[in-house]
Amino acid sequence: MLVTAASRHGSTGDIAVALAQAIGIGRDVDAAVIPVGQRPDPNPFDAVVLGSAVYAGRWLEEARDYATAHAAALRARPLWLFSSGPIGAPPFPPDEPYDVAPLIQTLRPRGHAVFPGRLDKKLLSFGERAMVTAMRAPLGDFRDWAAVAAWGQQILDELAGRREGTADRVDR
Ligand SMILES: Cc1cc2nc3c(=O)[nH]c(=O)nc-3n(C[C@H](O)[C@H](O)[C@H](O)COP(=O)(O)O)c2cc1C
């Protein structure tokens, strides 16, 4: 399985690694983590997880470009998407990234998960700092490792179901 994600400040990259560990530990699935920026070819893989950090309501451009460039190969294999962004409790901002609905239509993934992210002021650019201050966004690391691991388990279960001949389904 290929786990590939776009991350500007590293927190989504960490989620991709944790996901691959949850998928790969003690099981017969090998999960490779390759940043979207390296533009990994999905064709040699049996299944793909594609994710992105969310900025200003959108996936990062490199993840959107990757999804477009490899749409046919991604659609042709079991695919899961994830977005990492909302901060705090209740999640801020509360809306799903607005380009995920068209991505789901094009790529037909089996699922889309949204995971809380991290906002660490010292990693942000000057402009980003100004923006999060203006938005009064809560600072901190809100990543939910248990939720990431549980989703990895769910992906494994769905893959196993497919191996046993269960009908394909879109889970969203
Ligand atoms: C300038 C800025 C804008 C953001 N806009 C959103 C947004 O619209 N929706 C969202 O869910 N998260 C938003 N976030 C939160 C980030 O997605 C979150 O910090 C994420 O964990 C960053 O991932 P990365 O470290 O992989 O880049 C924003 C963060 C910054 C700094």
PDB file of C-alpha atoms and ligand atoms in Angstrom:
ATOM      1  CA  MET A   1       0.000   0.000   0.000  1.00  0.00           C
ATOM      2  CA  LEU A   2       1.144   3.523  -0.793  1.00  0.00           C
ATOM      3  CA  VAL A   3       0.529   6.183   1.865  1.00  0.00           C
ATOM      4  CA  THR A   4       1.245   9.590   0.385  1.00  0.00           C
ATOM      5  CA  ALA A   5       0.438  13.001   1.831  1.00  0.00           C
ATOM      6  CA  ALA A   6       1.081  16.705   1.353  1.00  0.00           C
ATOM      7  CA  SER A   7       2.256  18.598   4.408  1.00  0.00           C
ATOM      8  CA  ARG A   8       3.502  22.171   4.739  1.00  0.00           C
ATOM      9  CA  HIS A   9       4.763  22.092   8.326  1.00  0.00           C
ATOM     10  CA  GLY A  10       5.186  18.362   8.965  1.00  0.00           C
ATOM     11  CA  SER A  11       2.175  17.464  11.063  1.00  0.00           C
ATOM     12  CA  THR A  12       0.298  15.747   8.215  1.00  0.00           C
ATOM     13  CA  GLY A  13       3.482  13.897   7.265  1.00  0.00           C
ATOM     14  CA  ASP A  14       3.567  12.500  10.813  1.00  0.00           C
ATOM     15  CA  ILE A  15      -0.033  11.335  10.414  1.00  0.00           C
ATOM     16  CA  ALA A  16       0.905   9.515   7.188  1.00  0.00           C
ATOM     17  CA  VAL A  17       3.732   7.724   9.023  1.00  0.00           C
ATOM     18  CA  ALA A  18       1.459   6.755  11.948  1.00  0.00           C
ATOM     19  CA  LEU A  19      -1.137   5.469   9.497  1.00  0.00           C
ATOM     20  CA  ALA A  20       1.387   3.350   7.644  1.00  0.00           C
ATOM     21  CA  GLN A  21       2.584   1.935  10.966  1.00  0.00           C
ATOM     22  CA  ALA A  22      -0.994   1.077  11.962  1.00  0.00           C
ATOM     23  CA  ILE A  23      -1.567  -0.595   8.601  1.00  0.00           C
ATOM     24  CA  GLY A  24       1.739  -2.430   8.510  1.00  0.00           C
ATOM     25  CA  ILE A  25       2.356  -3.617  12.054  1.00  0.00           C
ATOM     26  CA  GLY A  26       2.313  -7.400  12.344  1.00  0.00           C
ATOM     27  CA  ARG A  27       0.257  -7.884   9.241  1.00  0.00           C
ATOM     28  CA  ASP A  28       0.719  -9.016   5.688  1.00  0.00           C
ATOM     29  CA  VAL A  29       0.383  -5.531   4.181  1.00  0.00           C
ATOM     30  CA  ASP A  30       3.512  -3.504   3.383  1.00  0.00           C
ATOM     31  CA  ALA A  31       2.837   0.214   3.608  1.00  0.00           C
ATOM     32  CA  ALA A  32       5.306   2.673   2.052  1.00  0.00           C
ATOM     33  CA  VAL A  33       5.169   6.349   3.037  1.00  0.00           C
ATOM     34  CA  ILE A  34       6.249   8.707   0.257  1.00  0.00           C
ATOM     35  CA  PRO A  35       5.554  12.472   0.322  1.00  0.00           C
ATOM     36  CA  VAL A  36       3.250  13.653  -2.474  1.00  0.00           C
ATOM     37  CA  GLY A  37       6.000  16.100  -3.479  1.00  0.00           C
ATOM     38  CA  GLN A  38       8.058  13.125  -4.677  1.00  0.00           C
ATOM     39  CA  ARG A  39       5.157  12.247  -6.970  1.00  0.00           C
ATOM     40  CA  PRO A  40       5.126   8.499  -6.303  1.00  0.00           C
ATOM     41  CA  ASP A  41       3.757   6.382  -9.145  1.00  0.00           C
ATOM     42  CA  PRO A  42       0.627   4.621  -7.780  1.00  0.00           C
ATOM     43  CA  ASN A  43       0.722   1.902 -10.442  1.00  0.00           C
ATOM     44  CA  PRO A  44       2.990  -0.591  -8.629  1.00  0.00           C
ATOM     45  CA  PHE A  45       0.766  -0.448  -5.509  1.00  0.00           C
ATOM     46  CA  ASP A  46      -2.336  -2.523  -4.745  1.00  0.00           C
ATOM     47  CA  ALA A  47      -3.988   0.275  -2.761  1.00  0.00           C
ATOM     48  CA  VAL A  48      -3.398   3.940  -1.952  1.00  0.00           C
ATOM     49  CA  VAL A  49      -4.059   6.379   0.885  1.00  0.00           C
ATOM     50  CA  LEU A  50      -3.796  10.009  -0.240  1.00  0.00           C
ATOM     51  CA  GLY A  51      -3.943  12.889   2.221  1.00  0.00           C
ATOM     52  CA  SER A  52      -3.313  16.582   2.572  1.00  0.00           C
ATOM     53  CA  ALA A  53      -3.108  19.326   5.122  1.00  0.00           C
ATOM     54  CA  VAL A  54      -5.894  21.873   4.695  1.00  0.00           C
ATOM     55  CA  TYR A  55      -5.135  25.565   4.255  1.00  0.00           C
ATOM     56  CA  ALA A  56      -7.800  28.207   3.692  1.00  0.00           C
ATOM     57  CA  GLY A  57     -10.397  25.507   3.080  1.00  0.00           C
ATOM     58  CA  ARG A  58      -8.415  23.612   0.463  1.00  0.00           C
ATOM     59  CA  TRP A  59      -6.012  20.751   0.054  1.00  0.00           C
ATOM     60  CA  LEU A  60      -2.446  21.802  -0.715  1.00  0.00           C
ATOM     61  CA  GLU A  61      -1.853  22.361  -4.401  1.00  0.00           C
ATOM     62  CA  GLU A  62       0.668  19.527  -4.767  1.00  0.00           C
ATOM     63  CA  ALA A  63      -1.919  17.020  -3.471  1.00  0.00           C
ATOM     64  CA  ARG A  64      -4.605  18.374  -5.803  1.00  0.00           C
ATOM     65  CA  ASP A  65      -2.189  18.246  -8.739  1.00  0.00           C
ATOM     66  CA  TYR A  66      -1.186  14.699  -7.854  1.00  0.00           C
ATOM     67  CA  ALA A  67      -4.832  13.598  -7.658  1.00  0.00           C
ATOM     68  CA  THR A  68      -5.477  15.076 -11.098  1.00  0.00           C
ATOM     69  CA  ALA A  69      -2.316  13.698 -12.703  1.00  0.00           C
ATOM     70  CA  HIS A  70      -2.929  10.163 -11.412  1.00  0.00           C
ATOM     71  CA  ALA A  71      -6.739  10.144 -11.395  1.00  0.00           C
ATOM     72  CA  ALA A  72      -7.103   7.054 -13.591  1.00  0.00           C
ATOM     73  CA  ALA A  73      -4.625   4.949 -11.598  1.00  0.00           C
ATOM     74  CA  LEU A  74      -6.086   6.096  -8.275  1.00  0.00           C
ATOM     75  CA  ARG A  75      -9.657   5.362  -9.342  1.00  0.00           C
ATOM     76  CA  ALA A  76      -8.628   1.895 -10.519  1.00  0.00           C
ATOM     77  CA  ARG A  77      -7.475   0.690  -7.076  1.00  0.00           C
ATOM     78  CA  PRO A  78      -8.760   0.725  -3.509  1.00  0.00           C
ATOM     79  CA  LEU A  79      -8.262   4.328  -2.386  1.00  0.00           C
ATOM     80  CA  TRP A  80      -8.786   6.249   0.843  1.00  0.00           C
ATOM     81  CA  LEU A  81      -8.445  10.006   1.307  1.00  0.00           C
ATOM     82  CA  PHE A  82      -7.728  11.994   4.432  1.00  0.00           C
ATOM     83  CA  SER A  83      -7.614  15.657   5.310  1.00  0.00           C
ATOM     84  CA  SER A  84      -5.772  17.081   8.262  1.00  0.00           C
ATOM     85  CA  GLY A  85      -6.596  20.531   9.483  1.00  0.00           C
ATOM     86  CA  PRO A  86      -9.247  21.403  11.979  1.00  0.00           C
ATOM     87  CA  ILE A  87      -7.869  22.550  15.302  1.00  0.00           C
ATOM     88  CA  GLY A  88      -9.308  22.382  18.810  1.00  0.00           C
ATOM     89  CA  ALA A  89     -12.607  21.258  20.262  1.00  0.00           C
ATOM     90  CA  PRO A  90     -15.064  21.909  18.771  1.00  0.00           C
ATOM     91  CA  PRO A  91     -13.116  21.652  15.513  1.00  0.00           C
ATOM     92  CA  PHE A  92     -12.095  24.976  13.988  1.00  0.00           C
ATOM     93  CA  PRO A  93     -12.888  25.600  11.215  1.00  0.00           C
ATOM     94  CA  PRO A  94     -15.915  23.269  11.240  1.00  0.00           C
ATOM     95  CA  ASP A  95     -16.342  22.885   7.465  1.00  0.00           C
ATOM     96  CA  GLU A  96     -14.903  20.110   5.303  1.00  0.00           C
ATOM     97  CA  PRO A  97     -12.310  21.333   2.785  1.00  0.00           C
ATOM     98  CA  TYR A  98     -14.361  22.477  -0.156  1.00  0.00           C
ATOM     99  CA  ASP A  99     -12.357  20.690  -2.837  1.00  0.00           C
ATOM    100  CA  VAL A 100     -12.831  17.248  -1.274  1.00  0.00           C
ATOM    101  CA  ALA A 101     -16.336  16.725  -2.694  1.00  0.00           C
ATOM    102  CA  PRO A 102     -15.122  17.005  -6.323  1.00  0.00           C
ATOM    103  CA  LEU A 103     -12.127  14.815  -5.480  1.00  0.00           C
ATOM    104  CA  ILE A 104     -14.482  12.143  -4.119  1.00  0.00           C
ATOM    105  CA  GLN A 105     -16.558  12.357  -7.299  1.00  0.00           C
ATOM    106  CA  THR A 106     -13.524  11.981  -9.531  1.00  0.00           C
ATOM    107  CA  LEU A 107     -11.532   9.414  -7.574  1.00  0.00           C
ATOM    108  CA  ARG A 108     -14.331   7.365  -5.956  1.00  0.00           C
ATOM    109  CA  PRO A 109     -12.443   6.543  -2.749  1.00  0.00           C
ATOM    110  CA  ARG A 110     -13.692   4.011  -0.233  1.00  0.00           C
ATOM    111  CA  GLY A 111     -13.560   6.607   2.478  1.00  0.00           C
ATOM    112  CA  HIS A 112     -12.502  10.100   3.507  1.00  0.00           C
ATOM    113  CA  ALA A 113     -11.317  10.817   7.037  1.00  0.00           C
ATOM    114  CA  VAL A 114     -10.768  14.228   8.615  1.00  0.00           C
ATOM    115  CA  PHE A 115      -8.159  14.370  11.365  1.00  0.00           C
ATOM    116  CA  PRO A 116      -7.380  17.242  13.726  1.00  0.00           C
ATOM    117  CA  GLY A 117      -4.036  18.931  13.039  1.00  0.00           C
ATOM    118  CA  ARG A 118      -1.376  20.989  14.755  1.00  0.00           C
ATOM    119  CA  LEU A 119      -0.869  24.721  14.891  1.00  0.00           C
ATOM    120  CA  ASP A 120       2.596  25.565  16.173  1.00  0.00           C
ATOM    121  CA  LYS A 121       3.223  29.304  15.951  1.00  0.00           C
ATOM    122  CA  LYS A 122       7.003  28.999  15.726  1.00  0.00           C
ATOM    123  CA  LEU A 123       6.743  26.872  12.564  1.00  0.00           C
ATOM    124  CA  LEU A 124       4.485  29.333  10.742  1.00  0.00           C
ATOM    125  CA  SER A 125       5.505  31.981   8.238  1.00  0.00           C
ATOM    126  CA  PHE A 126       4.942  35.636   9.082  1.00  0.00           C
ATOM    127  CA  GLY A 127       1.806  35.730   6.902  1.00  0.00           C
ATOM    128  CA  GLU A 128       0.417  32.537   8.398  1.00  0.00           C
ATOM    129  CA  ARG A 129       1.010  33.828  11.916  1.00  0.00           C
ATOM    130  CA  ALA A 130      -0.861  37.000  11.101  1.00  0.00           C
ATOM    131  CA  MET A 131      -3.724  34.949   9.672  1.00  0.00           C
ATOM    132  CA  VAL A 132      -4.104  32.583  12.629  1.00  0.00           C
ATOM    133  CA  THR A 133      -3.906  35.508  15.031  1.00  0.00           C
ATOM    134  CA  ALA A 134      -6.616  37.333  13.091  1.00  0.00           C
ATOM    135  CA  MET A 135      -8.775  34.179  13.050  1.00  0.00           C
ATOM    136  CA  ARG A 136      -8.116  33.606  16.772  1.00  0.00           C
ATOM    137  CA  ALA A 137      -7.373  29.984  15.907  1.00  0.00           C
ATOM    138  CA  PRO A 138      -6.452  27.858  18.934  1.00  0.00           C
ATOM    139  CA  LEU A 139      -2.763  26.909  19.063  1.00  0.00           C
ATOM    140  CA  GLY A 140      -1.497  23.440  19.896  1.00  0.00           C
ATOM    141  CA  ASP A 141      -1.157  19.866  18.762  1.00  0.00           C
ATOM    142  CA  PHE A 142      -4.627  18.358  18.441  1.00  0.00           C
ATOM    143  CA  ARG A 143      -3.672  15.270  16.469  1.00  0.00           C
ATOM    144  CA  ASP A 144      -5.637  12.204  17.549  1.00  0.00           C
ATOM    145  CA  TRP A 145      -3.291   9.239  17.255  1.00  0.00           C
ATOM    146  CA  ALA A 146      -5.930   6.776  18.441  1.00  0.00           C
ATOM    147  CA  ALA A 147      -8.272   7.916  15.671  1.00  0.00           C
ATOM    148  CA  VAL A 148      -5.465   7.601  13.100  1.00  0.00           C
ATOM    149  CA  ALA A 149      -4.640   4.061  14.257  1.00  0.00           C
ATOM    150  CA  ALA A 150      -8.335   3.093  14.282  1.00  0.00           C
ATOM    151  CA  TRP A 151      -8.724   4.315  10.715  1.00  0.00           C
ATOM    152  CA  GLY A 152      -5.668   2.299   9.693  1.00  0.00           C
ATOM    153  CA  GLN A 153      -7.369  -0.751  11.201  1.00  0.00           C
ATOM    154  CA  GLN A 154     -10.568   0.037   9.319  1.00  0.00           C
ATOM    155  CA  ILE A 155      -8.653   0.226   6.051  1.00  0.00           C
ATOM    156  CA  LEU A 156      -7.114  -3.164   6.771  1.00  0.00           C
ATOM    157  CA  ASP A 157     -10.537  -4.637   7.530  1.00  0.00           C
ATOM    158  CA  GLU A 158     -11.924  -3.278   4.273  1.00  0.00           C
ATOM    159  CA  LEU A 159      -8.989  -4.642   2.317  1.00  0.00           C
ATOM    160  CA  ALA A 160      -9.410  -8.036   3.978  1.00  0.00           C
ATOM    161  CA  GLY A 161     -13.132  -7.971   3.147  1.00  0.00           C
ATOM    162  CA  ARG A 162     -12.249  -7.362  -0.459  1.00  0.00           C
ATOM    163  CA  ARG A 163      -9.746 -10.216  -0.441  1.00  0.00           C
ATOM    164  CA  GLU A 164     -12.505 -12.494   0.833  1.00  0.00           C
ATOM    165  CA  GLY A 165     -14.722 -11.402  -2.043  1.00  0.00           C
ATOM    166  CA  THR A 166     -17.039  -8.952  -0.286  1.00  0.00           C
ATOM    167  CA  ALA A 167     -18.759  -6.583  -2.698  1.00  0.00           C
ATOM    168  CA  ASP A 168     -16.937  -3.298  -3.221  1.00  0.00           C
ATOM    169  CA  ARG A 169     -18.518  -0.386  -1.446  1.00  0.00           C
ATOM    170  CA  VAL A 170     -17.975   3.314  -1.150  1.00  0.00           C
ATOM    171  CA  ASP A 171     -17.757   4.267   2.505  1.00  0.00           C
ATOM    172  CA  ARG A 172     -18.370   7.942   3.130  1.00  0.00           C
TER     173      ARG A 172
HETATM  174  C1  LIG B   1      -2.764  30.038   7.554  1.00  0.00           C
HETATM  175  C2  LIG B   1      -3.473  28.775   7.939  1.00  0.00           C
HETATM  176  C3  LIG B   1      -4.730  28.478   7.414  1.00  0.00           C
HETATM  177  C4  LIG B   1      -5.401  27.297   7.781  1.00  0.00           C
HETATM  178  N1  LIG B   1      -6.634  27.026   7.259  1.00  0.00           N
HETATM  179  C5  LIG B   1      -7.289  25.885   7.617  1.00  0.00           C
HETATM  180  C6  LIG B   1      -8.565  25.578   7.056  1.00  0.00           C
HETATM  181  O1  LIG B   1      -9.134  26.312   6.263  1.00  0.00           O
HETATM  182  N2  LIG B   1      -9.176  24.431   7.452  1.00  0.00           N
HETATM  183  C7  LIG B   1      -8.591  23.563   8.343  1.00  0.00           C
HETATM  184  O2  LIG B   1      -9.181  22.545   8.674  1.00  0.00           O
HETATM  185  N3  LIG B   1      -7.362  23.832   8.862  1.00  0.00           N
HETATM  186  C8  LIG B   1      -6.702  24.966   8.515  1.00  0.00           C
HETATM  187  N4  LIG B   1      -5.462  25.239   9.035  1.00  0.00           N
HETATM  188  C9  LIG B   1      -4.859  24.305  10.000  1.00  0.00           C
HETATM  189  C10 LIG B   1      -3.832  23.396   9.340  1.00  0.00           C
HETATM  190  O3  LIG B   1      -4.439  22.582   8.376  1.00  0.00           O
HETATM  191  C11 LIG B   1      -3.199  22.539  10.429  1.00  0.00           C
HETATM  192  O4  LIG B   1      -2.338  23.376  11.151  1.00  0.00           O
HETATM  193  C12 LIG B   1      -2.472  21.325   9.883  1.00  0.00           C
HETATM  194  O5  LIG B   1      -2.168  20.447  10.947  1.00  0.00           O
HETATM  195  C13 LIG B   1      -1.205  21.721   9.143  1.00  0.00           C
HETATM  196  O6  LIG B   1      -0.605  20.586   8.580  1.00  0.00           O
HETATM  197  P1  LIG B   1       0.926  20.552   8.129  1.00  0.00           P
HETATM  198  O7  LIG B   1       1.756  20.756   9.386  1.00  0.00           O
HETATM  199  O8  LIG B   1       1.080  19.188   7.583  1.00  0.00           O
HETATM  200  O9  LIG B   1       1.145  21.612   7.124  1.00  0.00           O
HETATM  201  C14 LIG B   1      -4.780  26.393   8.687  1.00  0.00           C
HETATM  202  C15 LIG B   1      -3.513  26.698   9.200  1.00  0.00           C
HETATM  203  C16 LIG B   1      -2.855  27.858   8.841  1.00  0.00           C
HETATM  204  C17 LIG B   1      -1.486  28.145   9.408  1.00  0.00           C
END
